[in-house]
XYZ file of C-alpha atoms in Angstrom:
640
model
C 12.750 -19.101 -16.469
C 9.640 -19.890 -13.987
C 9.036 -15.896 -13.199
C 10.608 -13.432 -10.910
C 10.871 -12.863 -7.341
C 7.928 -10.657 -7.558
C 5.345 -13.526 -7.747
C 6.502 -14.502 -3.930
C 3.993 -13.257 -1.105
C 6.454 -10.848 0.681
C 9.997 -10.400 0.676
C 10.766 -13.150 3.887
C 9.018 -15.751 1.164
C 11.410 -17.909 -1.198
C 11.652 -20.565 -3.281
C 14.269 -22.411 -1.221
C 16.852 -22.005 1.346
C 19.636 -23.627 0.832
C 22.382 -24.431 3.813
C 25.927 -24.740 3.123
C 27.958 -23.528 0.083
C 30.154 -26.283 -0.970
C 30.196 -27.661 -4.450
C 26.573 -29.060 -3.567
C 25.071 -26.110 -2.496
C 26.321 -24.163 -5.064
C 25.985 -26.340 -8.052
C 22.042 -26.344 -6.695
C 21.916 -22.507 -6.488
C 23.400 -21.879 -9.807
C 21.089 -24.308 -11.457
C 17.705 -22.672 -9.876
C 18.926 -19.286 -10.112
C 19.370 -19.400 -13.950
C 15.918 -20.627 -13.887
C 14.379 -17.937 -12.126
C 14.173 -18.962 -8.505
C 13.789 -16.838 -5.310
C 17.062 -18.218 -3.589
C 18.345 -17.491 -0.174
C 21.640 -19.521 0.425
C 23.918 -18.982 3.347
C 26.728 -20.414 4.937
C 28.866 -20.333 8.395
C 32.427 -19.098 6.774
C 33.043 -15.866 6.898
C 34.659 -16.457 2.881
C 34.587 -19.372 0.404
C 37.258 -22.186 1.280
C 40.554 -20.397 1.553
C 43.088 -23.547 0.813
C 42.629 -26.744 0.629
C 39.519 -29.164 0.796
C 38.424 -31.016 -2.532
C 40.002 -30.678 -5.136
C 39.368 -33.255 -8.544
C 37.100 -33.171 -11.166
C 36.442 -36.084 -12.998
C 35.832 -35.840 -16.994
C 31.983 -36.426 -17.146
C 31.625 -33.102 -14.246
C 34.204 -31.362 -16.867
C 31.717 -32.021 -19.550
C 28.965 -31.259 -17.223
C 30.664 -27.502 -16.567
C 31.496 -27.086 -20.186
C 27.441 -27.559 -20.715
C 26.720 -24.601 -18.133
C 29.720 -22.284 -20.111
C 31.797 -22.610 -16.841
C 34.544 -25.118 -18.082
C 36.454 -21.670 -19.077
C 36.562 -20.171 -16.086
C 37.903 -23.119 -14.285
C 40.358 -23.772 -16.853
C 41.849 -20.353 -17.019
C 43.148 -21.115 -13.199
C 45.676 -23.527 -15.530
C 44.968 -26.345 -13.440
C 46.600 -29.708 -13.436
C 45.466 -33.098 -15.064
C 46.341 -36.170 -14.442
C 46.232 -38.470 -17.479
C 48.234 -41.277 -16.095
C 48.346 -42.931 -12.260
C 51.830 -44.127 -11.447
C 52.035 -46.797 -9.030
C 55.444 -47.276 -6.862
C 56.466 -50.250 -4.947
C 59.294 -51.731 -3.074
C 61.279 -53.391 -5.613
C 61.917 -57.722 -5.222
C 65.750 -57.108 -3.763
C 67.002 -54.437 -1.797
C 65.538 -50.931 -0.296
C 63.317 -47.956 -1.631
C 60.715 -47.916 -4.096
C 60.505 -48.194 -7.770
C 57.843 -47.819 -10.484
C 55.876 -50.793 -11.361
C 53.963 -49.220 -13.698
C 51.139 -46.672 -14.903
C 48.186 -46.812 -16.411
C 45.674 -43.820 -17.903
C 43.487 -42.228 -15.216
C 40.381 -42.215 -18.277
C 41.604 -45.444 -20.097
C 40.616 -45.040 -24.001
C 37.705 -47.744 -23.921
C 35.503 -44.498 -22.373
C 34.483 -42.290 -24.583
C 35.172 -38.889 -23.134
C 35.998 -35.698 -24.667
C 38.551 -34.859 -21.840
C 40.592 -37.879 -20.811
C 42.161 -37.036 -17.757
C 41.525 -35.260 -14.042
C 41.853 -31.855 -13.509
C 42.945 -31.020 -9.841
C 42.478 -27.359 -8.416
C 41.338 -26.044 -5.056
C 38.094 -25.829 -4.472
C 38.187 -22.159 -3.147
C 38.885 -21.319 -6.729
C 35.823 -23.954 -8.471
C 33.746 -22.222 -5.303
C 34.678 -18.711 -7.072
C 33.507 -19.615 -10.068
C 29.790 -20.553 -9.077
C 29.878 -17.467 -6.904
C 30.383 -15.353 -9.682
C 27.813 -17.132 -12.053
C 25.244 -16.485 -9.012
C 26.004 -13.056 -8.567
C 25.034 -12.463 -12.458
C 21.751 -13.973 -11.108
C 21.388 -11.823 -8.217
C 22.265 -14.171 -5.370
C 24.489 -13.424 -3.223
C 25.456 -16.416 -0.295
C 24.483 -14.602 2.779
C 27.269 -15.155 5.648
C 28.117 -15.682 7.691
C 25.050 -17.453 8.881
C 23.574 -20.750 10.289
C 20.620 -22.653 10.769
C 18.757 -22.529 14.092
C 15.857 -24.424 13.397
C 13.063 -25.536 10.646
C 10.084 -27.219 10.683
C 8.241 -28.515 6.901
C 4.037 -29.180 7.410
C 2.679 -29.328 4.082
C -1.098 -29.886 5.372
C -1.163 -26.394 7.627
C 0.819 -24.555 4.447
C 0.854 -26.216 1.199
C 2.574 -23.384 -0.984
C 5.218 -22.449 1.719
C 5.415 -25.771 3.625
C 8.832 -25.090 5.154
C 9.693 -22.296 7.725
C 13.925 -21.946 8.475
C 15.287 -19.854 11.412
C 18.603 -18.360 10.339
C 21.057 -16.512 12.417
C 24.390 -14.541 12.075
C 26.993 -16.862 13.666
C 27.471 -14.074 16.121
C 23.948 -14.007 16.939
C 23.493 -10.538 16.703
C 20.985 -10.695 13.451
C 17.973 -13.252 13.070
C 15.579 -14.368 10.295
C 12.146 -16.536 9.692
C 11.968 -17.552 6.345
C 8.905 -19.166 4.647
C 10.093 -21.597 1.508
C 8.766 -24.253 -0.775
C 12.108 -26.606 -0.157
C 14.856 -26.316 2.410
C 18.361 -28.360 0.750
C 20.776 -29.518 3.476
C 24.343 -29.351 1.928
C 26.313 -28.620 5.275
C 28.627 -31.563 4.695
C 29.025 -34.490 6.592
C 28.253 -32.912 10.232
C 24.638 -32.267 8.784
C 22.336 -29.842 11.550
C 19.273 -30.541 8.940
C 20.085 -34.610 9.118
C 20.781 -34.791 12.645
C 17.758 -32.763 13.246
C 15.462 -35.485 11.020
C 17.217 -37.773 12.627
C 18.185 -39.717 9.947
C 21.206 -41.869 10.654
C 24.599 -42.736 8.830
C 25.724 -46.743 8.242
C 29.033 -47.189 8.121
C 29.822 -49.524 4.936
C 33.198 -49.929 6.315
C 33.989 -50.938 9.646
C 37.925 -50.023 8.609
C 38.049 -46.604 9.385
C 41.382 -44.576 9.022
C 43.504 -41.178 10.017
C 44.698 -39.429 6.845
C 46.687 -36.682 6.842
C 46.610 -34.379 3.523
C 49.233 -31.237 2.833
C 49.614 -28.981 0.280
C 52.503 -27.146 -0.532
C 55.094 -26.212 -3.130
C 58.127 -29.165 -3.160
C 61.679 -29.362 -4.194
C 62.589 -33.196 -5.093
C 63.790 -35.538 -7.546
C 61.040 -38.103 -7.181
C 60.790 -38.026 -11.227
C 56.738 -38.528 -11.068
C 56.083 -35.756 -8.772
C 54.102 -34.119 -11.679
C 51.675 -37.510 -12.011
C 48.844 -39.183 -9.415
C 51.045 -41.925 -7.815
C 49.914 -44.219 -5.241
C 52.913 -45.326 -3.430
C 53.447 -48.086 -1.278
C 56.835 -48.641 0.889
C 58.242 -50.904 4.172
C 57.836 -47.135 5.857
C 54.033 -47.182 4.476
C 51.734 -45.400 1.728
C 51.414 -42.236 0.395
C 48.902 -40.580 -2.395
C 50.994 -38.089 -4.799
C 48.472 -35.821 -6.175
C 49.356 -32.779 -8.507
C 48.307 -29.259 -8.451
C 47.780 -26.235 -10.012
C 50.815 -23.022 -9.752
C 53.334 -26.107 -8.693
C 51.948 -27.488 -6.024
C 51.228 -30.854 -4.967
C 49.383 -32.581 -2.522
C 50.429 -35.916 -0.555
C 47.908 -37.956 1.140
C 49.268 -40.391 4.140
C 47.364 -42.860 6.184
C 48.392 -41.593 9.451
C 46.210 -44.950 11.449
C 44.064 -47.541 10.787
C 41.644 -49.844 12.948
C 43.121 -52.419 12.442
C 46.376 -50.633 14.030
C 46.658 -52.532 17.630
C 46.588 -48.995 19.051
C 44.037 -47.659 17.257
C 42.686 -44.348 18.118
C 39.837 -42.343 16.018
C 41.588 -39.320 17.355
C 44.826 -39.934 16.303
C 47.222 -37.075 15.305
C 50.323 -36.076 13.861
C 51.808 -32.822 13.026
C 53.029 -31.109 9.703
C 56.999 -31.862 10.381
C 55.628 -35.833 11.743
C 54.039 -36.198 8.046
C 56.715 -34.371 6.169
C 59.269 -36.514 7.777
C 57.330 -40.153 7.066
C 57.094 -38.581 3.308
C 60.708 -38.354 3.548
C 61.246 -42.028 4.749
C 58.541 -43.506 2.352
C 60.094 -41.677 -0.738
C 63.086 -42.843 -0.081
C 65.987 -43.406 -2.051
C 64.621 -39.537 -3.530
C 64.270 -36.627 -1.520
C 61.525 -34.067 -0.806
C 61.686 -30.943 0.330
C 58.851 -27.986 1.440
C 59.656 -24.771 0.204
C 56.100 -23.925 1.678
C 53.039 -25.483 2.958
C 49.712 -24.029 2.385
C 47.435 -26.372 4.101
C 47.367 -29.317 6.266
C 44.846 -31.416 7.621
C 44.269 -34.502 9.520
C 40.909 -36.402 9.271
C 39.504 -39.578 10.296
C 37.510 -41.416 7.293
C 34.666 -44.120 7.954
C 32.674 -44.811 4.666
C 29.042 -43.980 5.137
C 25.996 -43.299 4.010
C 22.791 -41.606 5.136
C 19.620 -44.033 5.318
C 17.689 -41.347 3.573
C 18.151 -38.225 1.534
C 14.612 -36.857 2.552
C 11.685 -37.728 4.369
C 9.030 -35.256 3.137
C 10.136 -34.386 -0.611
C 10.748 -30.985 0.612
C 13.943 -30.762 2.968
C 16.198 -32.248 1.088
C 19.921 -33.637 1.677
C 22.601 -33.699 -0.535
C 26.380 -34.167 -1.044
C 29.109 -35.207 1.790
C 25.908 -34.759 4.169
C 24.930 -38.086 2.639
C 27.952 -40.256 2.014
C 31.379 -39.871 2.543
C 34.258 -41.989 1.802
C 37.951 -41.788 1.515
C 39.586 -39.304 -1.213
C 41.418 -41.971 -2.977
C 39.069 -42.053 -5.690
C 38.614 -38.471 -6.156
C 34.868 -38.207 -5.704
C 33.707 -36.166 -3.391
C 33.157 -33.503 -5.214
C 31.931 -35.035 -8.411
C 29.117 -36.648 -6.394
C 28.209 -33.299 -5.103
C 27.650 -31.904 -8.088
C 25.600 -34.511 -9.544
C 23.227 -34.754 -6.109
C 22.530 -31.304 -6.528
C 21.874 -31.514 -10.374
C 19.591 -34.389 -10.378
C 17.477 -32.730 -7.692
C 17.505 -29.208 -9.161
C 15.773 -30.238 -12.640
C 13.224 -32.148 -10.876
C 12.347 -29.434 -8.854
C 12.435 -27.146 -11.710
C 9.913 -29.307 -13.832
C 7.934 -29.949 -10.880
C 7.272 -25.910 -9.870
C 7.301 -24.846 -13.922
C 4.029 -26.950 -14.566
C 5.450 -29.738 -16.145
C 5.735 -32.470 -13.976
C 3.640 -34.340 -11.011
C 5.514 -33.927 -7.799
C 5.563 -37.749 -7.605
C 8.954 -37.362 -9.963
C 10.727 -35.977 -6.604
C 10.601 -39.203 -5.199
C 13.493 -40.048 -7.633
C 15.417 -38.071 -6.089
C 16.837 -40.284 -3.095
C 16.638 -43.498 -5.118
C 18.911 -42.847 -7.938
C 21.404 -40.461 -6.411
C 21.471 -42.683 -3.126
C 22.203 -45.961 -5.376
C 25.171 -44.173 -6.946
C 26.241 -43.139 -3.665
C 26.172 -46.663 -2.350
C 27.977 -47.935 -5.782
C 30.604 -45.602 -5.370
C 31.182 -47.223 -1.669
C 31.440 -50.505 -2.823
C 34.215 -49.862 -5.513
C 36.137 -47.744 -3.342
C 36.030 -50.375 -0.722
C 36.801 -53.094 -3.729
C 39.508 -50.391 -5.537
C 41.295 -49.976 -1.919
C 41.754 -54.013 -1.097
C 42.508 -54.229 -5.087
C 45.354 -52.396 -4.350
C 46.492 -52.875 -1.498
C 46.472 -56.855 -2.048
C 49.146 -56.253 -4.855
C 49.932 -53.453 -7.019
C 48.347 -54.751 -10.937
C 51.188 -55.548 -13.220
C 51.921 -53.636 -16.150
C 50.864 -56.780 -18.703
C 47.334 -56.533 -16.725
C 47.046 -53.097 -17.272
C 47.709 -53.477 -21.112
C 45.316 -56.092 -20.784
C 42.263 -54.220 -19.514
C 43.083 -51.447 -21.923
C 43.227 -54.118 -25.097
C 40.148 -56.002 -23.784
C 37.991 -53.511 -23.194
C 36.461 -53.795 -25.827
C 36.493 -57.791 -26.830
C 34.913 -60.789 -25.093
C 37.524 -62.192 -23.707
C 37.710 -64.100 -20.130
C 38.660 -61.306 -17.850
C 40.376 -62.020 -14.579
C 38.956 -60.258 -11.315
C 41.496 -57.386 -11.767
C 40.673 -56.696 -15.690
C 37.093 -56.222 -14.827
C 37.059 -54.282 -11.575
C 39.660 -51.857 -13.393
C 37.262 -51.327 -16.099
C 34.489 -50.650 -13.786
C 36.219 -48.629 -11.587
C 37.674 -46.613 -13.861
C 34.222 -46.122 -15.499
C 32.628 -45.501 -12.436
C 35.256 -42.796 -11.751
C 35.010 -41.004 -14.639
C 31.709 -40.347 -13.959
C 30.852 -42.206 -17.267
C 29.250 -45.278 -15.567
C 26.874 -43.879 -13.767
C 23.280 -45.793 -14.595
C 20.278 -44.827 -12.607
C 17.629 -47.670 -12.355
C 14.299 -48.065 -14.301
C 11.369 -45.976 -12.722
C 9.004 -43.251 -14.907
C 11.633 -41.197 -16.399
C 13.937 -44.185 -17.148
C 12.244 -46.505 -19.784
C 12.178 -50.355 -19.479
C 9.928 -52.908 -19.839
C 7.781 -52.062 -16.939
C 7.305 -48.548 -17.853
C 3.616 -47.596 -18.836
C 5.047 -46.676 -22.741
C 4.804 -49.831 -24.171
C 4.837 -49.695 -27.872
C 6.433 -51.673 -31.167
C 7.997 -48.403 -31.617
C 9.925 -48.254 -28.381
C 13.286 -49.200 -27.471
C 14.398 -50.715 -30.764
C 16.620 -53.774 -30.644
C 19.524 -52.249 -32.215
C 20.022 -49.494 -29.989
C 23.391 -49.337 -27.839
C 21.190 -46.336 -25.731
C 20.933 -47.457 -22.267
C 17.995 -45.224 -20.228
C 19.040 -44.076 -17.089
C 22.658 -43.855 -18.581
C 24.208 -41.228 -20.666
C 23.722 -40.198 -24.524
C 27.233 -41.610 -26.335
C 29.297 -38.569 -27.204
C 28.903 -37.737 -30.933
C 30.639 -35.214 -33.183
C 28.727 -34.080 -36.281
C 28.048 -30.595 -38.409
C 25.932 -28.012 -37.861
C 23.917 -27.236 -41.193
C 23.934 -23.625 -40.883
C 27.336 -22.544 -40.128
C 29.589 -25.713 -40.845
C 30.879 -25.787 -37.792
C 31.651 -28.899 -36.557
C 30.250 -29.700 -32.819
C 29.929 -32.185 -30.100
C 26.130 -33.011 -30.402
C 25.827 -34.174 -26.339
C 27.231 -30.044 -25.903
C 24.475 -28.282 -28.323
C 21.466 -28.245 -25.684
C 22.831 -25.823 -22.866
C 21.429 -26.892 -19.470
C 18.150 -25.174 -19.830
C 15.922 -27.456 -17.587
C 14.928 -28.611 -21.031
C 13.746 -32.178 -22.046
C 16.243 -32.553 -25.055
C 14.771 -34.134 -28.115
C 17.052 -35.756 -30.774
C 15.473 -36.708 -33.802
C 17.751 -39.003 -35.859
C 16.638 -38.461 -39.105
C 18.712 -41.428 -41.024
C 18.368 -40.628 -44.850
C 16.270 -37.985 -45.825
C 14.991 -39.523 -49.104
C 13.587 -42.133 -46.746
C 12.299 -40.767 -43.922
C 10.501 -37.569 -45.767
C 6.948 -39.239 -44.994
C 7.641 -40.127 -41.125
C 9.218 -36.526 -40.475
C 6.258 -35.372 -41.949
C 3.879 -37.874 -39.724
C 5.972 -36.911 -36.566
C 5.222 -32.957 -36.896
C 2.129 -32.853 -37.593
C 1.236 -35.187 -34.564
C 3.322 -33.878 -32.832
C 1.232 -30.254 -33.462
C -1.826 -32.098 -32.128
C -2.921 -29.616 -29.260
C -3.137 -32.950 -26.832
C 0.352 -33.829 -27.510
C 3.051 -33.607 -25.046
C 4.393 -31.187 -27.128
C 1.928 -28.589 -28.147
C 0.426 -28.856 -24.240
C 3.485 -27.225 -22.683
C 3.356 -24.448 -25.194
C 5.182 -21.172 -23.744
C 2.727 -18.963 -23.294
C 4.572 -16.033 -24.973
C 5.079 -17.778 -27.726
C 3.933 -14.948 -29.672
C 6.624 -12.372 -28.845
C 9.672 -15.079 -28.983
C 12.283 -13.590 -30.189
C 13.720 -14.907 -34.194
C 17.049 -15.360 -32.694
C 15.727 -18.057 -29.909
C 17.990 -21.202 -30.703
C 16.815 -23.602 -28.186
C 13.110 -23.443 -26.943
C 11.120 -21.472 -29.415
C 8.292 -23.285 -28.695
C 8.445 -24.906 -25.178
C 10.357 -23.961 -22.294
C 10.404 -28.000 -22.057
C 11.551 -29.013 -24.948
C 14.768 -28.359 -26.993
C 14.726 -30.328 -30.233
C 17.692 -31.511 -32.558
C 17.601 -32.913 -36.146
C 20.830 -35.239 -37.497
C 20.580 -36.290 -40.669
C 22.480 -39.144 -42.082
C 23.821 -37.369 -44.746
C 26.536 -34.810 -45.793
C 25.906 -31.231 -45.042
C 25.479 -29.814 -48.743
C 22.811 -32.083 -49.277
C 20.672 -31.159 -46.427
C 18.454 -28.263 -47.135
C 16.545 -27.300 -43.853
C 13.594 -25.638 -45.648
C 13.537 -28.706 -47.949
C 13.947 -31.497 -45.783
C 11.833 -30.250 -42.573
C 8.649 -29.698 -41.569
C 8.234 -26.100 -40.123
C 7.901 -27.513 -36.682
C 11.214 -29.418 -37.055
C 13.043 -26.668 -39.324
C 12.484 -23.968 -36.939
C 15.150 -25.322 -34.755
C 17.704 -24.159 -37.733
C 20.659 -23.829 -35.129
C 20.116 -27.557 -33.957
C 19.988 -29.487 -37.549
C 23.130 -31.394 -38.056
C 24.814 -33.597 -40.811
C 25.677 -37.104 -39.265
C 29.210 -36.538 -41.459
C 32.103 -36.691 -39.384
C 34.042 -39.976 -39.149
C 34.590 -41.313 -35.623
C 37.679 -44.256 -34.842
C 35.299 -46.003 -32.453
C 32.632 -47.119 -35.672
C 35.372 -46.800 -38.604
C 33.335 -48.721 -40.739
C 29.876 -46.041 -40.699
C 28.668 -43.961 -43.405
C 27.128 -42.357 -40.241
C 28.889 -42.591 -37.667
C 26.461 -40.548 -34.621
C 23.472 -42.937 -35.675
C 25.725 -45.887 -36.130
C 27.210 -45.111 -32.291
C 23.490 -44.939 -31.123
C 22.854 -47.994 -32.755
C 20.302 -46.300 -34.887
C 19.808 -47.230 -38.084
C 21.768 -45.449 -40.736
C 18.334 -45.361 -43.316
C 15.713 -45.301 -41.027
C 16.967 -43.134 -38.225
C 15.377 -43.123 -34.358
C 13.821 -40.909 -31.827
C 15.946 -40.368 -28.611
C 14.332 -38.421 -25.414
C 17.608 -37.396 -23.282
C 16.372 -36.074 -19.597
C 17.341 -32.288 -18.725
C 20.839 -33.655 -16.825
C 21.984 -35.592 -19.794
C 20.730 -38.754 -19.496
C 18.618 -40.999 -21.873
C 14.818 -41.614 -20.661
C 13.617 -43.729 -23.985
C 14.414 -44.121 -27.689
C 11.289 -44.295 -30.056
C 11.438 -45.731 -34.076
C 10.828 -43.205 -36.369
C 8.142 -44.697 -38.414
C 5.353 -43.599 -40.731
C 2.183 -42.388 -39.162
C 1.147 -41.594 -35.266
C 3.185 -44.111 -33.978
C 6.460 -42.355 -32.715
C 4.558 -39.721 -31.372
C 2.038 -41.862 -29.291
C 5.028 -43.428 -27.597
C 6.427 -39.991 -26.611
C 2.597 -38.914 -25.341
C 2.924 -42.315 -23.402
C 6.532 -42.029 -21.960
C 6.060 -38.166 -21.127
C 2.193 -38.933 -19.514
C 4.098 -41.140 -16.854
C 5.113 -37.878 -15.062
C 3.567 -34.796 -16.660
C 1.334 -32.546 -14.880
C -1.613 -32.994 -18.214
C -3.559 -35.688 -19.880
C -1.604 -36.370 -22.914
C -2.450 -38.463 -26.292
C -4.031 -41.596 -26.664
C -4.082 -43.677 -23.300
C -2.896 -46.781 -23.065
C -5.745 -48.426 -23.992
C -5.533 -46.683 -27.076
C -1.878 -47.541 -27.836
């Protein structure tokens, strides 16, 4: 927590405004407000989305909510999930459509803890961020709009950014002052039009879709599965829902129809009845619709997520593409979290402002990743649907080095890209690689499988004090925290270098010991994750079983005062059947000698340090932390 709202100038002063309360919006809010922020977020609608919209999350923004202890909340709406995409086509002689096959929506080369898509409206996801926020004391103020805003950061350097909000009636009107204004509107963006930042369209294609939900009566037998559907009478997207609904998806026109019209229509009954045709020989019936929508898609993407570092876009205001691949919302969320630590570290102390500026480059590259496969997915598909021997394939190869034909690897890469599992953000000072100013012996061993600027590898092992057995990624709440995991490989052998590691890493110029909390001294016995450091949240595994690990024994003080996060590296795992320990051995740490691994506040790995004997693992850290802290830290370079 940064403070309260108290430490603001007067009560028309915040943190941030943020415009539009979508999944980016409120993913944002609900990050900032845990953290202590001075929030005021508003929107147009009168109430959160009603029906309809978005409505799939993908298993890495399930393991994202479970992190932030909202996975429950979501899951008690009893959701759908779609473990398996059928695909239907018309079969080689005569009429209708038949199944050519299916293949798992999370394939089991990815490692995920929750293998499928769940699908539920995005009123009821909305719900549960409101609620979390309302704990927090904000409330989303509608409904309002934005008017105007203007950010000068030479005439006010501590409120830079001044927002004119009004009631959509008009009848009420605000000035706010604010350090940030965030721009999640969707994709008709006031705060982008106003910086006139433009859109390119990746895909000169651009198509009508129409999308319904309602509750159906057929014998289509894979009405309860994703199906993509193709048929003489055209294509269709089966998608299912939660209390027994479904939603269909039909490409109502295309440009390269010779009519072509961006404005093209059609009504409920004109969809339901070209559902009817394409499903044929089965039948379909409505016993109710509760939402229908047409809407032209064009992929695009804006040219820039921010021009100042403090009015910021984020979300479908930045790219938008077709729903096929079930992204939208994921995206969202992960805009808003990337940007909400970084402001967080930036206005706690801990980092230089500079590490804004990574912002727009990593979230805009995933954007423009996500474009491509959905462009490459689409014409994958539509060329031919895959055949059920290719989709065995991929699944068997995943893992060897076999040749793989064109369709092997782009369904391996899409489906790791849609997961959410494949995301990689680029080298730059939070993401180690050989250009980074850390450059040590120590750093980035050769054996490790850790990628920085990807995610830590899911990992189940024990927890020493209780037993219980845990997913390790899942221990660290999202705190804003740097999360430190100290593979400690054997403890007979790395006694000495657990040793060497604390007491450097007590050294008052450490990065450590310089972002001590400054109420350190009335901490309360029962803090689990940031006794010391509101930065840091540290985690011990030993490569060993749990009644041989004594924490008083085998720790320094430093180290054994995280009790709650020391773990036995015990628990076998199919992927490495072969490890003693299987968590280091999935790192690619060594089983003995154990490793260092820094993993950024959102879950991603930033650089993975030996652990060795003497200062050496802890002047790396001082040297990969000094690239974007806010204080002079260790050795320099020089030094190194």
């Amino acid at each position: 927590m940064v403070g309260s709202a108290d430490r603001h100038l007067s009560p028309s002063h915040y943190d941030i405004v943020i415009v539009g309360a979508g999944p980016v919006g409120l993913m944002l809010s609900t990050c900032l407000a845990r953290w202590g922020y001075k929030i005021k977020h508003i929107d147009n609608r009168a109430e959160p989305t009603p029906t309809g919209r978005a409505d799939g999350i993908q298993p890495r923004s399930l393991d994202l909510l479970r992190n932030m202890g909202l996975k429950s909340a979501i899951m008690a709406h009893k959701p759908a999930r779609v473990y398996e995409v059928a695909f239907w086509d018309p079969p080689k002689a005569g009429k209708g459509i038949v199944r050519t096959g299916t293949w798992a929506s999370c394939p089991s080369f990815i490692d995920a803890r929750y293998p499928f898509t769940t699908l539920l409206h995005q009123g009821l996801i909305e719900r549960v961020f409101i609620a979390d926020l309302e704990k927090n004391g904000v409330k989303v103020q509608r409904p309002w709009t934005i008017k105007a805003f203007t950010s000068n950061e030479k005439e006010n350097p501590d409120y830079p950014v001044t927002v004119d909000l009004e009631h959509v009636d008009g009848t009420a009107k605000e000035t706010i002052k604010a350090k940030y204004l965030f721009g999640g509107e969707g994709a008709r963006s006031f705060i982008r039009d106003q910086l006139k930042i433009g859109i390119k369209h990746k895909d000169p294609i651009a198509y009508v879709w129409g999308v319904m939900d309602g509750v159906v009566k057929t014998d289509f037998p894979d009405i309860k599965m994703k199906c993509t559907i193709h048929s003489e009478h055209g294509s269709i997207m089966v998608i299912p829902r939660e209390n027994n609904m479904v939603r269909l998806y039909i490409q109502i026109a295309s440009s390269t129809d010779p009519d072509f019209n961006p404005r093209k229509t059609a009504t409920a009954e004109e969809v339901q009845a070209s559902a009817k045709r394409i499903l044929q020989p089965y039948s379909i019936e409505w016993e109710r619709v509760e939402w229908y929508s047409v809407y032209p898609i064009g992929q695009g993407i804006s040219d820039r997520y921010t021009l100042d570092h403090r009015v910021f876009l984020g979300g479908d205001a930045c790219h938008t593409h077709s729903p096929k691949a079930g992204q939208g919302m994921n995206t969202a969320f992960l805009d808003a979290l990337n940007l909400a630590w970084k402001i967080h570290a930036v206005e706690a102390g801990f980092a230089n402002r500079e590490i804004l500026k990574t912002y727009e480059p990593e979230r805009k590259d995933v954007a423009e990743t996500l474009l491509a496969f959905d462009n490459k997915y689409a014409k994958l598909f539509s060329q031919r649907p895959p055949a059920a021997n290719e989709v065995a394939a991929a699944s068997a190869q995943a893992n060897s080095d076999h040749e793989e034909n064109e369709f092997i690897k782009t369904f391996k890469e899409s489906c790791e890209f849609t997961s959410g599992y494949g995301v990689a953000y680029k080298a730059n000072a939070l993401n180690w690689s050989p250009s980074h100013p850390a450059q040590s012996h120590v750093v980035h061993p050769n054996s490790t499988k850790l990628v920085p600027g990807r995610l830590l590898i899911n990992a189940d092992v024990t927890r020493v004090v209780d037993a219980n057995v845990v997913h390790l990624e899942q221990e660290i709440p999202l705190n804003g925290s740097f999360r430190i995991f100290v593979f400690a490989g054997k403890p007979t052998t790395t006694a000495q270098a657990l040793r060497d590691l604390a007491t450097n890493m007590a050294k008052k110029d450490s990065f450590y010991t310089a972002y001590t909390r400054p109420d350190i001294d009335r901490v309360s016995h029962h803090e689990r994750h940031n006794p010391h450091s509101l930065f840091f949240t540290i985690c011990t595994v030993f490569a060993a079983r749990r009644p041989e690990i004594e924490i008083s024994r085998d720790l320094p003080p430093l180290l054994a005062r995280y009790r709650d996060h020391v773990y036995a590296d015990d628990r076998w795992d199919r992927r490495v059947p072969e490890a003693k320990a299987c968590a280091h051995a999935k790192m690619g740490l060594d089983e003995e000698k154990g490793g260092v691994v820094v993993v950024r506040p959102d879950g991603y790995v930033g650089v993975v340090v030996a652990l060795q004997e003497g200062s050496a693992t802890v002047d790396a850290l001082n040297a990969y932390f000094g690239a974007f802290c806010s204080k002079k830290l260790g050795k320099t370079q020089a030094q190194l």
